[in-house]
XYZ file of C-alpha atoms in Angstrom:
277
model
C 90.218 75.653 20.653
C 88.448 75.043 24.009
C 89.885 72.465 26.354
C 88.474 69.001 25.836
C 86.233 67.740 28.607
C 86.508 64.179 29.956
C 84.211 62.324 32.331
C 85.576 59.210 34.135
C 83.277 56.812 35.996
C 84.442 54.509 38.783
C 87.213 56.949 39.694
C 87.505 56.336 43.425
C 90.447 53.918 43.128
C 92.616 52.019 40.692
C 92.251 52.435 36.952
C 89.619 55.170 37.085
C 91.570 57.189 39.651
C 94.787 57.024 37.617
C 92.969 57.669 34.338
C 91.499 60.891 35.704
C 94.996 62.090 36.605
C 96.447 61.082 33.221
C 93.711 62.894 31.311
C 94.140 65.994 33.473
C 97.890 65.999 32.819
C 97.097 65.698 29.107
C 95.384 69.092 29.352
C 91.753 68.053 29.599
C 89.107 69.351 31.958
C 88.298 66.216 33.939
C 85.251 65.228 35.956
C 85.532 62.079 38.082
C 82.504 60.239 39.405
C 82.061 57.411 41.922
C 79.897 56.338 44.824
C 82.747 56.786 47.327
C 83.286 60.518 46.873
C 85.646 60.728 49.843
C 88.101 58.406 48.068
C 88.398 60.933 45.227
C 89.446 63.869 47.450
C 93.123 63.581 46.349
C 92.068 64.141 42.729
C 91.136 67.728 43.569
C 94.826 68.540 43.929
C 95.147 67.840 40.195
C 92.344 70.245 39.332
C 89.874 67.396 38.805
C 86.238 67.986 39.712
C 84.708 65.122 41.680
C 81.027 64.293 41.945
C 78.851 61.505 43.316
C 77.851 58.884 40.768
C 76.055 55.562 41.078
C 75.729 53.838 37.701
C 72.795 51.769 38.941
C 70.682 54.850 39.709
C 69.110 56.789 36.838
C 68.800 60.044 38.736
C 72.450 59.922 39.786
C 73.713 59.342 36.233
C 71.498 62.008 34.701
C 72.377 64.586 37.352
C 76.094 64.004 36.847
C 75.958 64.340 33.058
C 73.652 67.362 33.259
C 76.077 69.058 35.667
C 79.040 68.602 33.339
C 77.074 69.839 30.338
C 75.753 72.823 32.295
C 79.255 73.834 33.406
C 81.217 73.031 30.262
C 78.655 72.799 27.461
C 80.291 69.642 26.141
C 81.642 66.193 26.951
C 84.372 65.105 24.559
C 85.517 61.902 26.260
C 83.524 59.418 28.336
C 85.551 56.732 30.140
C 83.172 53.970 31.277
C 85.312 52.407 33.968
C 82.835 51.655 36.787
C 82.572 47.919 37.403
C 83.267 45.024 39.718
C 83.732 41.260 39.583
C 81.050 38.937 40.943
C 82.461 35.439 41.367
C 80.978 32.174 42.572
C 79.488 29.078 40.991
C 76.481 29.677 38.755
C 74.595 27.224 40.944
C 75.217 29.227 44.120
C 75.179 32.877 43.066
C 71.673 34.317 43.568
C 70.047 35.611 40.392
C 69.621 39.019 42.020
C 73.404 39.259 42.270
C 73.754 38.224 38.627
C 71.346 40.995 37.686
C 73.315 43.490 39.753
C 76.508 42.469 37.975
C 74.872 43.315 34.663
C 73.359 46.534 36.067
C 76.797 47.861 36.992
C 79.053 46.429 34.267
C 76.710 46.628 31.257
C 73.557 48.666 31.798
C 75.342 51.417 33.712
C 77.881 51.683 30.904
C 75.121 51.694 28.289
C 73.061 54.346 30.077
C 76.069 56.638 30.593
C 76.754 56.325 26.875
C 73.138 57.129 26.024
C 73.324 60.277 28.127
C 76.459 61.687 26.484
C 75.864 60.672 22.878
C 73.369 63.446 21.959
C 75.858 66.207 22.863
C 78.707 64.386 21.104
C 76.561 63.840 18.016
C 75.546 67.512 17.946
C 79.243 68.492 18.152
C 80.189 66.035 15.394
C 82.918 64.495 17.531
C 83.531 62.540 20.686
C 85.192 59.524 22.200
C 83.638 56.719 24.292
C 86.186 54.479 25.985
C 84.807 51.312 27.567
C 86.958 49.482 30.094
C 86.396 45.805 29.406
C 88.969 43.113 30.269
C 90.827 40.228 28.723
C 87.959 38.489 30.540
C 85.791 39.626 27.655
C 87.674 37.177 25.419
C 88.508 34.321 27.790
C 86.903 32.673 30.824
C 87.421 31.205 34.250
C 85.447 28.710 36.324
C 83.264 30.390 38.948
C 83.314 33.630 36.979
C 80.292 33.087 34.734
C 78.476 36.299 35.623
C 81.561 38.509 35.436
C 82.761 37.115 32.130
C 79.238 37.270 30.699
C 79.189 41.017 31.372
C 82.581 41.596 29.795
C 81.663 39.567 26.704
C 78.574 41.782 26.532
C 80.685 44.964 26.772
C 82.804 43.748 23.856
C 79.797 43.161 21.605
C 78.033 46.334 22.674
C 81.150 48.391 21.981
C 81.691 46.928 18.519
C 78.109 47.632 17.491
C 78.256 51.110 19.004
C 81.483 51.889 17.122
C 79.776 51.212 13.786
C 76.598 53.139 14.508
C 78.436 56.220 15.840
C 81.129 56.392 13.149
C 78.976 58.548 10.778
C 78.713 61.172 13.536
C 82.449 61.495 14.197
C 82.311 59.587 17.489
C 84.966 56.946 18.159
C 84.528 53.935 20.459
C 87.556 52.167 21.932
C 87.796 49.152 24.235
C 90.435 48.800 26.961
C 91.259 45.164 27.806
C 93.409 45.001 30.955
C 94.981 41.839 32.307
C 95.418 41.455 36.078
C 95.816 44.920 37.543
C 97.227 45.858 40.934
C 94.045 47.250 42.472
C 91.632 46.187 45.206
C 89.482 44.530 42.535
C 91.131 41.091 42.707
C 91.127 40.908 46.487
C 87.476 41.932 46.739
C 86.444 39.500 43.977
C 88.364 36.655 45.651
C 86.806 37.324 49.050
C 83.342 37.409 47.497
C 84.047 34.132 45.723
C 85.027 32.393 48.971
C 81.923 33.754 50.706
C 79.669 32.284 48.031
C 81.443 29.052 47.057
C 84.199 28.470 49.580
C 82.357 25.945 51.712
C 80.156 24.031 49.297
C 80.729 21.545 46.470
C 82.926 23.992 44.570
C 85.275 24.762 47.479
C 88.355 23.213 45.865
C 87.969 25.264 42.691
C 87.086 28.319 44.767
C 90.349 28.142 46.688
C 92.392 27.969 43.485
C 90.530 30.732 41.661
C 90.454 33.016 44.724
C 94.248 32.675 45.084
C 94.656 33.511 41.393
C 92.464 36.599 41.760
C 94.432 37.715 44.833
C 97.654 37.414 42.816
C 96.611 40.504 40.845
C 97.124 42.646 43.960
C 100.658 43.672 44.856
C 102.556 40.879 43.083
C 104.899 40.563 40.106
C 102.007 39.105 38.132
C 100.011 42.317 38.264
C 100.189 45.559 36.279
C 100.069 48.982 37.905
C 96.840 50.822 37.075
C 98.916 53.735 35.732
C 99.843 51.503 32.788
C 96.198 50.905 31.985
C 95.489 54.610 32.485
C 98.155 55.335 29.904
C 96.278 53.238 27.352
C 93.091 55.147 28.204
C 94.898 58.468 27.713
C 96.151 57.273 24.326
C 92.666 56.190 23.283
C 91.342 59.564 24.389
C 93.918 61.689 22.571
C 95.009 59.725 19.468
C 93.855 61.173 16.162
C 92.680 57.688 15.156
C 92.421 55.463 18.231
C 92.715 51.721 18.002
C 89.494 49.791 18.452
C 91.069 47.688 21.250
C 93.896 48.145 23.713
C 95.009 44.884 25.397
C 97.243 46.067 28.238
C 99.145 44.539 31.121
C 101.375 41.585 31.831
C 100.338 38.578 29.800
C 97.418 40.272 28.053
C 98.705 39.764 24.495
C 99.879 36.209 25.236
C 96.575 35.099 26.752
C 94.528 36.623 23.950
C 96.792 35.077 21.310
C 96.427 31.629 22.907
C 92.664 32.066 23.023
C 92.600 32.852 19.290
C 94.684 29.895 18.160
C 93.864 27.107 20.635
C 90.745 24.933 20.500
C 88.528 25.242 23.568
C 89.664 21.992 25.194
C 93.328 22.913 24.714
C 92.755 26.358 26.230
C 90.946 24.685 29.150
C 94.059 22.585 29.787
C 96.419 25.567 29.553
C 94.195 27.440 31.957
C 94.137 24.745 34.620
C 97.865 24.052 34.325
C 98.528 27.762 34.891
C 96.166 27.913 37.857
C 97.546 24.827 39.577
C 100.427 26.843 40.968
C 97.938 28.710 43.165
C 96.641 25.490 44.745
C 99.575 25.039 47.120
């Protein structure tokens, strides 16, 4: 049997970086793509091939997929990890930024899937792993655009799972809680830039502190843990449809399922109050 081939997007840092290493250690041929190619240099020591990839640029996505197919003749696993968090009040975030959030988090993921599906379908097998978030099931103030994209990823993935099942292609969703990466810090800084001085400044301070708590604190989960869930989804004979992972992920999702909206709102704000000091 030939080695399975995996392609990981958003692999310059954090979850994507660690997932590429995990998949390589699992015996796969791994390609890692990101805009910041220099950040992926350490992956080469693991035998991982790195390439430039911008999931908002059609030519970049097509060139990357074509390269992998030309060199390997197959793509068995696609990990759609590229994404970022755009925070700020809906009133203050420019619509162009909202569109960019969808371009990266949803349309980039969808286009990468479109590009690999024909080869997977021809092979009669494949695995598409979409990195969503517990934010695809719950919500925060000042995170409307981000949460909208993750809700979209959840629905897109469920529909895609059904339509690809007859062709032997599995679709799995990874739902991390707060992860110890640069994501939370960057999202919090962006939030304060947009809404830190205006009418939403009080909320912005609380939410930005909560986002920052996902970086380097006991409340965060190391990206290697999330990468482990990705590796399981990539290699399991029958992967789960969803993988909630990280500290508090199961608890938060369980509360969201059983509590009415107003009760969940109250739980949310009580939990976030500790960041206000």
